[in-house]
Coordinates of C-alpha atoms in Angstrom, one line a residue:
X4 CA -26.6 -0.8 -29.3
X5 CA -28.6 -3.0 -27.0
X6 CA -32.3 -2.3 -26.5
X7 CA -33.3 -0.8 -23.2
X8 CA -35.1 -3.1 -20.9
X9 CA -38.9 -2.5 -20.7
X10 CA -38.4 -0.8 -17.3
X11 CA -35.7 1.5 -18.6
X12 CA -37.7 2.3 -21.7
X13 CA -40.7 3.3 -19.7
X14 CA -38.5 5.3 -17.3
X15 CA -37.1 7.3 -20.3
X16 CA -40.6 8.0 -21.5
X17 CA -41.7 9.1 -18.1
X18 CA -38.6 11.3 -17.7
X19 CA -40.0 13.5 -20.5
X20 CA -42.3 15.0 -17.9
X21 CA -39.8 17.7 -17.5
X22 CA -40.8 19.0 -20.9
X23 CA -44.5 19.0 -20.2
X24 CA -46.3 22.3 -20.7
X25 CA -47.1 22.5 -17.0
X26 CA -43.6 24.0 -16.8
X27 CA -44.3 26.6 -19.5
X28 CA -44.1 30.2 -18.0
X29 CA -47.6 31.0 -19.1
X30 CA -49.0 27.9 -17.4
X31 CA -47.0 28.5 -14.2
X32 CA -48.4 32.0 -14.1
X33 CA -52.0 30.8 -14.7
X34 CA -51.8 28.1 -12.0
X35 CA -50.3 30.6 -9.5
X36 CA -53.0 33.2 -10.0
X37 CA -50.9 35.7 -12.0
X38 CA -53.0 35.7 -15.2
X39 CA -55.6 38.3 -15.9
X40 CA -59.2 37.4 -16.7
X41 CA -58.5 38.2 -20.4
X42 CA -55.5 35.8 -20.4
X43 CA -57.4 33.0 -18.8
X44 CA -60.2 33.5 -21.3
X45 CA -57.6 33.5 -24.1
X46 CA -56.2 30.2 -23.0
X47 CA -59.7 28.6 -22.8
X48 CA -60.8 29.9 -26.2
X49 CA -57.6 28.8 -27.9
X50 CA -57.4 25.4 -26.2
X51 CA -60.9 24.7 -27.4
X52 CA -59.4 24.2 -30.9
X53 CA -57.3 21.4 -29.5
X54 CA -60.3 19.9 -27.7
X55 CA -62.4 19.7 -30.9
X56 CA -59.6 18.2 -32.9
X57 CA -58.8 15.5 -30.4
X58 CA -61.6 13.2 -31.6
X59 CA -60.7 14.0 -35.2
X60 CA -57.1 12.9 -34.4
X61 CA -58.4 9.8 -32.6
X62 CA -60.6 8.9 -35.5
X63 CA -57.6 9.1 -37.8
X64 CA -55.7 6.7 -35.5
X65 CA -58.7 4.4 -35.4
X66 CA -58.9 4.2 -39.2
X67 CA -55.4 3.0 -39.3
X68 CA -55.8 0.2 -36.7
X69 CA -56.3 -3.2 -38.3
X70 CA -56.9 -5.0 -35.0
X71 CA -60.5 -4.9 -33.6
X72 CA -59.3 -5.4 -30.0
X73 CA -57.3 -2.2 -30.2
X74 CA -60.1 -0.4 -32.0
X75 CA -62.6 -1.3 -29.2
X76 CA -60.3 0.3 -26.7
X77 CA -59.4 3.3 -28.7
X78 CA -62.9 4.3 -29.7
X79 CA -63.7 5.2 -26.1
X80 CA -61.5 8.2 -26.5
X81 CA -63.7 9.6 -29.2
X82 CA -66.8 8.9 -27.1
X83 CA -65.2 10.7 -24.2
X84 CA -64.9 13.9 -26.1
X85 CA -67.9 13.8 -28.5
X86 CA -70.2 12.3 -25.9
X87 CA -72.8 9.5 -26.5
X88 CA -76.1 10.3 -28.1
X89 CA -78.9 10.0 -25.6
X90 CA -76.5 9.8 -22.7
X91 CA -77.0 12.3 -19.9
X92 CA -73.2 12.5 -19.4
X93 CA -71.7 15.2 -21.6
X94 CA -68.5 14.6 -23.5
X95 CA -65.3 16.6 -23.1
X96 CA -66.2 19.1 -25.8
X97 CA -69.4 20.1 -24.0
X98 CA -67.6 20.1 -20.7
X99 CA -65.0 22.5 -22.2
X100 CA -67.8 24.8 -23.5
X101 CA -69.1 24.8 -19.9
X102 CA -65.7 25.9 -18.8
X103 CA -65.7 28.7 -21.4
X104 CA -69.1 30.0 -20.1
X105 CA -67.7 29.7 -16.6
X106 CA -64.9 32.1 -17.4
X107 CA -67.3 34.6 -19.1
X108 CA -67.1 33.6 -22.7
X109 CA -70.2 33.0 -24.9
X110 CA -70.7 29.6 -26.5
X111 CA -71.1 31.1 -29.9
X112 CA -67.9 33.1 -29.6
X113 CA -65.9 30.0 -28.7
X114 CA -67.5 27.8 -31.4
X115 CA -66.8 30.4 -34.1
X116 CA -63.0 29.7 -33.6
X117 CA -62.5 33.4 -34.6
X118 CA -60.1 34.0 -31.8
X119 CA -57.8 31.0 -32.3
X120 CA -54.2 32.2 -32.7
X121 CA -52.5 31.1 -36.0
X122 CA -49.7 29.5 -34.0
X123 CA -52.2 27.4 -32.0
X124 CA -54.0 26.3 -35.2
X125 CA -50.8 25.4 -36.9
X126 CA -49.5 23.3 -34.0
X127 CA -52.8 21.4 -33.5
X128 CA -53.1 20.8 -37.3
X129 CA -49.6 19.4 -37.4
X130 CA -50.4 16.9 -34.7
X131 CA -53.6 15.8 -36.4
X132 CA -51.7 15.4 -39.7
X133 CA -49.1 13.3 -38.0
X134 CA -51.7 11.0 -36.6
X135 CA -53.3 10.6 -40.0
X136 CA -50.1 9.7 -41.8
X137 CA -48.0 7.8 -39.2
X138 CA -48.3 4.1 -38.5
X139 CA -50.9 3.7 -35.8
X140 CA -48.4 2.6 -33.2
X141 CA -46.5 5.8 -33.6
X142 CA -49.7 7.9 -33.3
X143 CA -50.6 6.0 -30.1
X144 CA -47.1 6.7 -28.8
X145 CA -47.6 10.4 -29.3
X146 CA -50.6 10.3 -27.0
X147 CA -48.4 9.4 -24.0
X148 CA -48.4 13.0 -22.8
X149 CA -51.4 11.6 -20.9
X150 CA -48.8 10.1 -18.6
X151 CA -48.5 13.6 -17.1
X152 CA -52.0 14.9 -17.6
X153 CA -53.6 14.0 -14.2
X154 CA -51.0 16.2 -12.4
X155 CA -51.9 19.2 -14.5
X156 CA -55.7 18.8 -14.1
X157 CA -55.3 18.3 -10.4
X158 CA -53.2 21.5 -10.1
X159 CA -56.0 23.4 -11.8
X160 CA -58.6 22.0 -9.5
X161 CA -56.5 22.8 -6.5
X162 CA -55.4 26.3 -7.4
X163 CA -58.0 27.9 -9.7
X164 CA -60.9 28.2 -7.2
X165 CA -58.5 30.1 -4.8
X166 CA -56.9 32.4 -7.4
X167 CA -59.9 33.0 -9.7
X168 CA -63.0 33.1 -7.5
X169 CA -64.9 34.8 -10.4
X170 CA -64.9 31.4 -12.3
X171 CA -68.1 29.5 -11.8
X172 CA -67.2 26.2 -10.1
X173 CA -69.5 24.3 -12.4
X174 CA -67.0 24.9 -15.2
X175 CA -64.4 22.5 -13.6
X176 CA -66.1 19.3 -14.7
X177 CA -63.7 18.8 -17.7
X178 CA -60.7 18.6 -15.4
X179 CA -62.5 16.2 -13.0
X180 CA -63.5 13.9 -15.9
X181 CA -60.0 13.8 -17.3
X182 CA -58.4 12.7 -14.0
X183 CA -59.8 9.2 -14.5
X184 CA -60.0 9.1 -18.3
X185 CA -56.3 10.0 -18.8
X186 CA -55.2 7.3 -16.4
X187 CA -57.3 4.7 -18.2
X188 CA -56.2 5.8 -21.6
X189 CA -52.5 5.8 -20.8
X190 CA -52.6 2.1 -19.8
X191 CA -53.5 1.1 -23.3
X192 CA -51.1 3.6 -25.0
X193 CA -48.2 2.6 -22.8
X194 CA -48.8 -1.1 -23.4
X195 CA -48.8 -0.6 -27.2
X196 CA -45.7 1.5 -27.1
X197 CA -43.7 -0.9 -24.9
X198 CA -44.7 -3.9 -27.0
X199 CA -44.1 -2.3 -30.4
X200 CA -40.9 -0.3 -30.0
X201 CA -38.5 -3.1 -29.1
X202 CA -35.1 -2.3 -30.7
X203 CA -32.9 0.5 -29.4
X204 CA -33.4 2.5 -32.5
X205 CA -37.2 2.1 -32.3
X206 CA -37.2 3.0 -28.6
X207 CA -35.2 6.2 -29.3
X208 CA -37.7 7.0 -32.1
X209 CA -40.6 6.6 -29.6
X210 CA -38.9 9.1 -27.2
X211 CA -38.6 11.5 -30.1
X212 CA -42.3 11.0 -31.0
X213 CA -43.3 11.8 -27.5
X214 CA -41.1 14.9 -27.6
X215 CA -42.9 16.0 -30.8
X216 CA -46.2 15.9 -29.0
X217 CA -44.7 17.8 -26.1
X218 CA -43.5 20.4 -28.6
X219 CA -47.0 20.8 -29.9
X220 CA -48.4 21.5 -26.5
X221 CA -45.5 23.9 -25.6
X222 CA -45.9 25.7 -29.0
X223 CA -49.6 26.3 -28.3
X224 CA -48.7 28.2 -25.1
X225 CA -46.0 30.1 -26.9
X226 CA -48.7 31.4 -29.3
X227 CA -51.2 32.2 -26.5
X228 CA -48.5 34.0 -24.5
X229 CA -47.5 36.1 -27.5
X230 CA -51.2 37.0 -28.2
X231 CA -52.4 37.7 -24.7
X232 CA -49.2 38.5 -22.7
X233 CA -48.5 37.0 -19.3
X234 CA -49.6 38.5 -16.0
X235 CA -50.2 42.1 -15.4
X236 CA -47.0 43.1 -17.1
X237 CA -48.3 41.5 -20.3
X238 CA -44.8 40.4 -21.3
X239 CA -44.5 38.4 -24.5
X240 CA -41.1 37.0 -23.9
X241 CA -40.8 33.3 -24.6
X242 CA -38.9 30.8 -22.5
X243 CA -37.1 27.8 -23.9
X244 CA -38.5 24.4 -23.3
X245 CA -36.3 22.1 -21.1
X246 CA -34.4 19.5 -22.9

């Protein structure tokens, strides 16, 4: 089989947006104002586990990068989440804790991780373990869900203030930060992927790797929905991810 052209390869990666967790029933309900306060809090407190493990994942990828030019770019992801000592700008983890407080959770409650659903923990840990063990280019490829991230953050910024007026608006800083950070990060990740995966077999592998990461994000919402229900009916039924 002939390799896809660079343009076709990128198009096939971008086509995976149809599997992004913005289309999960729980996320649709949350963005349309159908979730209860408890369900929004459940999402925030469980998603925090993903937030704190992102710099751990990125550190694992960094440790496998032999090229300093790539390391110089990748390390910014860690700083974005952990923050920079002495800098007045808080990192993503602190911004997420501000969101948690804005939805009525206590900082200590969130930091304890006591309410993280087993399915969420399992999915996130699987992603971190993949990043530790995979060749760094494959781990970078798995980060390309960032192609679709600005849309999901913008939808939250557009819809949440209307649907959930009880949320303190100061808690939305994380979503604002990620609008620009995700766009910047994806430029590097996409370049690495398009340059590294050059044969048809490798390109199909890259699409499968991206699907794996999409599965991680979808599985997290499955676990959250089972734990907290969805909407006033509190149904735990799970919908299939698009293929």
